[in-house]
């Protein structure tokens, strides 16, 4: 039973070292602003808020970070407890809900080192890993980009992202043996080896630069048959002949019309320029294949996966805002990540029920509005217009309320200001219109 004991000890040891470096749930109301730093890289970055969204599963768990402005860049970040994933598993996981029917916009996260300036954070800030979905038109894909020696490498496989209005959980797992997994809602969408599925190291072999095709290499498939000789009289066969069927017209006058000649017709025996028969080349060696050698640039690196982490950021462009981000998780604990994911998946099921209720309410409200409008329309049709309603407005002075004192000086000043503004606007319009009028051809004026 010694083996069991060791296994138990190892199990406990690995449990003890497992750690969560970031788990952001936005569940404490306004306090998220203490943990997230908006970039000040540009003044017009989109605003974010924490809200449950239009429909949700649990009022206490569904708070999420939402983009609120259309046609905006977003850049904000939060610290991760600094750590290195060297020798450890790495899990990056979060939930996204695009309840706005996203048409074109990013949903991905970027994970940065501890050397990162949240204030200047922008699209060019160097990251370690970029992970998550991205949508535009028919494109709906999950990015997984790793920075290796300053260069960003894209996953060579295509992972598609669900493009709907429900919450989905995205998970990236990287292990110290340089294998990886991408999960969407807990289902594996891609897996394999980092060095196979990203081009970090370049090709293993290259064409030998010192080798070249020998000058005497015979790569001609066919040659002229040396036995095939041009017949001696071949060139004497004329291309055209005098038409043997032609007859000199009866009224031909040799003196007036010159000597009669039959018109030319193609010679059926003429074969065109002579060419020898082609035969297979007995010296043919096949196509020359450039020999390959080991790529001297290819250096096995067993630590491509290892980074130092310190920050997580959203750097997005959104045409239609309204994406909700929740449960940002960075950990070395695959089991814990799975438990947190399961909770998200369970909530997503309830959320779908909430969506159905929400949609039913919307439909009912629409129906009621339509019915009301129809009723108003009928009433108006039934009722003939009376004098008072046709435009002769009668004022009932008893009903007017003169509680607010009117300051005549202030009112006059305001009117003056408005008039000045309108005047300025009109002048500007005239100035703008002049070059267009001047460009008009004179003809039009006539
Ligand atoms: C928000 O932060 C303040 C101060 O840091 C703290 O006192 C308060 O309990 C927090 N609120 C919640 C809901 O966690
Ligand atoms: C949310 O929390 C409040 C206060 O703790 C509680 O009264 C309420 O029942 C909770 N709602 C749900 C759906 O659990």
PDB file of N, CA and C in Angstrom, residues 263-310:
ATOM      1  N   UNK A 263      -7.455  30.173-110.321  1.00  0.00           N
ATOM      2  CA  UNK A 263      -7.257  30.620-108.922  1.00  0.00           C
ATOM      3  C   UNK A 263      -6.574  29.518-108.079  1.00  0.00           C
ATOM      4  N   UNK A 264      -5.858  29.958-106.995  1.00  0.00           N
ATOM      5  CA  UNK A 264      -5.139  28.994-106.142  1.00  0.00           C
ATOM      6  C   UNK A 264      -6.088  28.375-105.110  1.00  0.00           C
ATOM      7  N   UNK A 265      -5.853  27.097-104.835  1.00  0.00           N
ATOM      8  CA  UNK A 265      -6.588  26.424-103.739  1.00  0.00           C
ATOM      9  C   UNK A 265      -5.560  25.712-102.867  1.00  0.00           C
ATOM     10  N   UNK A 266      -5.887  25.477-101.553  1.00  0.00           N
ATOM     11  CA  UNK A 266      -4.932  24.779-100.672  1.00  0.00           C
ATOM     12  C   UNK A 266      -4.602  23.395-101.222  1.00  0.00           C
ATOM     13  N   UNK A 267      -3.315  23.030-101.101  1.00  0.00           N
ATOM     14  CA  UNK A 267      -2.849  21.727-101.569  1.00  0.00           C
ATOM     15  C   UNK A 267      -3.101  20.689-100.488  1.00  0.00           C
ATOM     16  N   UNK A 268      -3.930  19.689-100.728  1.00  0.00           N
ATOM     17  CA  UNK A 268      -4.214  18.673 -99.691  1.00  0.00           C
ATOM     18  C   UNK A 268      -2.970  17.891 -99.286  1.00  0.00           C
ATOM     19  N   UNK A 269      -1.939  17.865-100.087  1.00  0.00           N
ATOM     20  CA  UNK A 269      -0.721  17.113 -99.737  1.00  0.00           C
ATOM     21  C   UNK A 269       0.238  17.922 -98.864  1.00  0.00           C
ATOM     22  N   UNK A 270      -0.042  19.225 -98.734  1.00  0.00           N
ATOM     23  CA  UNK A 270       0.866  20.071 -97.942  1.00  0.00           C
ATOM     24  C   UNK A 270       0.719  19.767 -96.448  1.00  0.00           C
ATOM     25  N   UNK A 271       1.848  19.589 -95.745  1.00  0.00           N
ATOM     26  CA  UNK A 271       1.763  19.181 -94.326  1.00  0.00           C
ATOM     27  C   UNK A 271       2.331  20.223 -93.359  1.00  0.00           C
ATOM     28  N   UNK A 272       2.706  21.394 -93.863  1.00  0.00           N
ATOM     29  CA  UNK A 272       3.268  22.406 -92.957  1.00  0.00           C
ATOM     30  C   UNK A 272       4.729  22.115 -92.700  1.00  0.00           C
ATOM     31  N   UNK A 273       5.311  22.912 -91.772  1.00  0.00           N
ATOM     32  CA  UNK A 273       6.741  22.717 -91.498  1.00  0.00           C
ATOM     33  C   UNK A 273       6.970  21.317 -90.931  1.00  0.00           C
ATOM     34  N   UNK A 274       8.087  20.719 -91.303  1.00  0.00           N
ATOM     35  CA  UNK A 274       8.366  19.353 -90.856  1.00  0.00           C
ATOM     36  C   UNK A 274       8.843  19.337 -89.419  1.00  0.00           C
ATOM     37  N   UNK A 275       8.378  18.396 -88.624  1.00  0.00           N
ATOM     38  CA  UNK A 275       8.890  18.194 -87.266  1.00  0.00           C
ATOM     39  C   UNK A 275       9.093  16.711 -87.049  1.00  0.00           C
ATOM     40  N   UNK A 276      10.194  16.391 -86.391  1.00  0.00           N
ATOM     41  CA  UNK A 276      10.501  14.971 -86.136  1.00  0.00           C
ATOM     42  C   UNK A 276       9.510  14.409 -85.122  1.00  0.00           C
ATOM     43  N   UNK A 277       9.282  13.144 -85.128  1.00  0.00           N
ATOM     44  CA  UNK A 277       8.487  12.439 -84.110  1.00  0.00           C
ATOM     45  C   UNK A 277       9.154  12.625 -82.753  1.00  0.00           C
ATOM     46  N   UNK A 278       8.323  12.751 -81.690  1.00  0.00           N
ATOM     47  CA  UNK A 278       8.888  12.855 -80.339  1.00  0.00           C
ATOM     48  C   UNK A 278       8.898  11.466 -79.711  1.00  0.00           C
ATOM     49  N   UNK A 279       9.971  11.156 -79.046  1.00  0.00           N
ATOM     50  CA  UNK A 279      10.062   9.863 -78.342  1.00  0.00           C
ATOM     51  C   UNK A 279      10.516  10.119 -76.908  1.00  0.00           C
ATOM     52  N   UNK A 280      10.243   9.193 -75.968  1.00  0.00           N
ATOM     53  CA  UNK A 280      10.736   9.384 -74.592  1.00  0.00           C
ATOM     54  C   UNK A 280      12.257   9.493 -74.582  1.00  0.00           C
ATOM     55  N   UNK A 281      12.748  10.409 -73.747  1.00  0.00           N
ATOM     56  CA  UNK A 281      14.185  10.645 -73.657  1.00  0.00           C
ATOM     57  C   UNK A 281      14.841   9.543 -72.839  1.00  0.00           C
ATOM     58  N   UNK A 282      15.739   8.746 -73.460  1.00  0.00           N
ATOM     59  CA  UNK A 282      16.360   7.644 -72.690  1.00  0.00           C
ATOM     60  C   UNK A 282      17.259   8.153 -71.558  1.00  0.00           C
ATOM     61  N   UNK A 283      17.703   9.422 -71.610  1.00  0.00           N
ATOM     62  CA  UNK A 283      18.600   9.959 -70.568  1.00  0.00           C
ATOM     63  C   UNK A 283      17.855  10.702 -69.453  1.00  0.00           C
ATOM     64  N   UNK A 284      16.517  10.738 -69.580  1.00  0.00           N
ATOM     65  CA  UNK A 284      15.706  11.500 -68.604  1.00  0.00           C
ATOM     66  C   UNK A 284      15.949  11.010 -67.180  1.00  0.00           C
ATOM     67  N   UNK A 285      16.236  11.964 -66.250  1.00  0.00           N
ATOM     68  CA  UNK A 285      16.545  11.575 -64.867  1.00  0.00           C
ATOM     69  C   UNK A 285      15.408  11.922 -63.896  1.00  0.00           C
ATOM     70  N   UNK A 286      14.340  12.489 -64.418  1.00  0.00           N
ATOM     71  CA  UNK A 286      13.252  12.905 -63.513  1.00  0.00           C
ATOM     72  C   UNK A 286      13.511  14.317 -63.021  1.00  0.00           C
ATOM     73  N   UNK A 287      12.512  14.913 -62.334  1.00  0.00           N
ATOM     74  CA  UNK A 287      12.707  16.283 -61.836  1.00  0.00           C
ATOM     75  C   UNK A 287      13.805  16.311 -60.775  1.00  0.00           C
ATOM     76  N   UNK A 288      14.565  17.373 -60.764  1.00  0.00           N
ATOM     77  CA  UNK A 288      15.630  17.505 -59.751  1.00  0.00           C
ATOM     78  C   UNK A 288      15.010  17.914 -58.420  1.00  0.00           C
ATOM     79  N   UNK A 289      15.326  17.204 -57.379  1.00  0.00           N
ATOM     80  CA  UNK A 289      14.774  17.533 -56.057  1.00  0.00           C
ATOM     81  C   UNK A 289      15.866  18.175 -55.207  1.00  0.00           C
ATOM     82  N   UNK A 290      15.538  19.395 -54.745  1.00  0.00           N
ATOM     83  CA  UNK A 290      16.520  20.125 -53.936  1.00  0.00           C
ATOM     84  C   UNK A 290      16.712  19.393 -52.606  1.00  0.00           C
ATOM     85  N   UNK A 291      17.921  18.956 -52.292  1.00  0.00           N
ATOM     86  CA  UNK A 291      18.107  18.261 -51.007  1.00  0.00           C
ATOM     87  C   UNK A 291      17.896  19.204 -49.822  1.00  0.00           C
ATOM     88  N   UNK A 292      17.347  18.654 -48.725  1.00  0.00           N
ATOM     89  CA  UNK A 292      17.067  19.462 -47.538  1.00  0.00           C
ATOM     90  C   UNK A 292      18.110  19.187 -46.455  1.00  0.00           C
ATOM     91  N   UNK A 293      18.339  20.183 -45.645  1.00  0.00           N
ATOM     92  CA  UNK A 293      19.221  20.003 -44.476  1.00  0.00           C
ATOM     93  C   UNK A 293      18.465  20.493 -43.234  1.00  0.00           C
ATOM     94  N   UNK A 294      18.945  20.144 -42.059  1.00  0.00           N
ATOM     95  CA  UNK A 294      18.344  20.659 -40.821  1.00  0.00           C
ATOM     96  C   UNK A 294      18.457  22.176 -40.816  1.00  0.00           C
ATOM     97  N   UNK A 295      17.370  22.840 -40.437  1.00  0.00           N
ATOM     98  CA  UNK A 295      17.370  24.304 -40.379  1.00  0.00           C
ATOM     99  C   UNK A 295      18.233  24.761 -39.203  1.00  0.00           C
ATOM    100  N   UNK A 296      19.349  25.454 -39.494  1.00  0.00           N
ATOM    101  CA  UNK A 296      20.202  25.882 -38.364  1.00  0.00           C
ATOM    102  C   UNK A 296      19.492  26.864 -37.430  1.00  0.00           C
ATOM    103  N   UNK A 297      18.417  27.523 -37.933  1.00  0.00           N
ATOM    104  CA  UNK A 297      17.664  28.484 -37.114  1.00  0.00           C
ATOM    105  C   UNK A 297      16.684  27.775 -36.157  1.00  0.00           C
ATOM    106  N   UNK A 298      16.402  26.516 -36.464  1.00  0.00           N
ATOM    107  CA  UNK A 298      15.408  25.781 -35.676  1.00  0.00           C
ATOM    108  C   UNK A 298      16.043  25.299 -34.387  1.00  0.00           C
ATOM    109  N   UNK A 299      15.635  25.918 -33.291  1.00  0.00           N
ATOM    110  CA  UNK A 299      16.209  25.512 -32.006  1.00  0.00           C
ATOM    111  C   UNK A 299      15.078  25.037 -31.104  1.00  0.00           C
ATOM    112  N   UNK A 300      15.144  23.766 -30.744  1.00  0.00           N
ATOM    113  CA  UNK A 300      14.124  23.216 -29.861  1.00  0.00           C
ATOM    114  C   UNK A 300      14.071  24.071 -28.604  1.00  0.00           C
ATOM    115  N   UNK A 301      12.875  24.497 -28.229  1.00  0.00           N
ATOM    116  CA  UNK A 301      12.715  25.325 -27.030  1.00  0.00           C
ATOM    117  C   UNK A 301      11.579  24.732 -26.221  1.00  0.00           C
ATOM    118  N   UNK A 302      11.903  24.198 -25.065  1.00  0.00           N
ATOM    119  CA  UNK A 302      10.874  23.559 -24.238  1.00  0.00           C
ATOM    120  C   UNK A 302      10.191  24.540 -23.289  1.00  0.00           C
ATOM    121  N   UNK A 303      10.495  25.818 -23.460  1.00  0.00           N
ATOM    122  CA  UNK A 303       9.882  26.801 -22.565  1.00  0.00           C
ATOM    123  C   UNK A 303       9.188  27.927 -23.325  1.00  0.00           C
ATOM    124  N   UNK A 304       8.688  27.594 -24.495  1.00  0.00           N
ATOM    125  CA  UNK A 304       7.926  28.591 -25.264  1.00  0.00           C
ATOM    126  C   UNK A 304       6.709  29.028 -24.450  1.00  0.00           C
ATOM    127  N   UNK A 305       6.140  28.078 -23.730  1.00  0.00           N
ATOM    128  CA  UNK A 305       4.865  28.301 -23.020  1.00  0.00           C
ATOM    129  C   UNK A 305       5.024  29.159 -21.779  1.00  0.00           C
ATOM    130  N   UNK A 306       6.270  29.336 -21.316  1.00  0.00           N
ATOM    131  CA  UNK A 306       6.482  29.920 -19.978  1.00  0.00           C
ATOM    132  C   UNK A 306       6.578  31.441 -20.034  1.00  0.00           C
ATOM    133  N   UNK A 307       5.742  32.087 -19.253  1.00  0.00           N
ATOM    134  CA  UNK A 307       5.736  33.554 -19.188  1.00  0.00           C
ATOM    135  C   UNK A 307       5.704  33.987 -17.730  1.00  0.00           C
ATOM    136  N   UNK A 308       5.905  35.281 -17.550  1.00  0.00           N
ATOM    137  CA  UNK A 308       5.614  35.909 -16.262  1.00  0.00           C
ATOM    138  C   UNK A 308       4.386  36.774 -16.500  1.00  0.00           C
ATOM    139  N   UNK A 309       3.379  36.594 -15.671  1.00  0.00           N
ATOM    140  CA  UNK A 309       2.128  37.334 -15.871  1.00  0.00           C
ATOM    141  C   UNK A 309       1.923  38.372 -14.769  1.00  0.00           C
ATOM    142  N   UNK A 310       1.180  39.426 -15.093  1.00  0.00           N
ATOM    143  CA  UNK A 310       0.901  40.443 -14.085  1.00  0.00           C
ATOM    144  C   UNK A 310      -0.349  41.268 -14.341  1.00  0.00           C
TER     145      UNK A 310
END
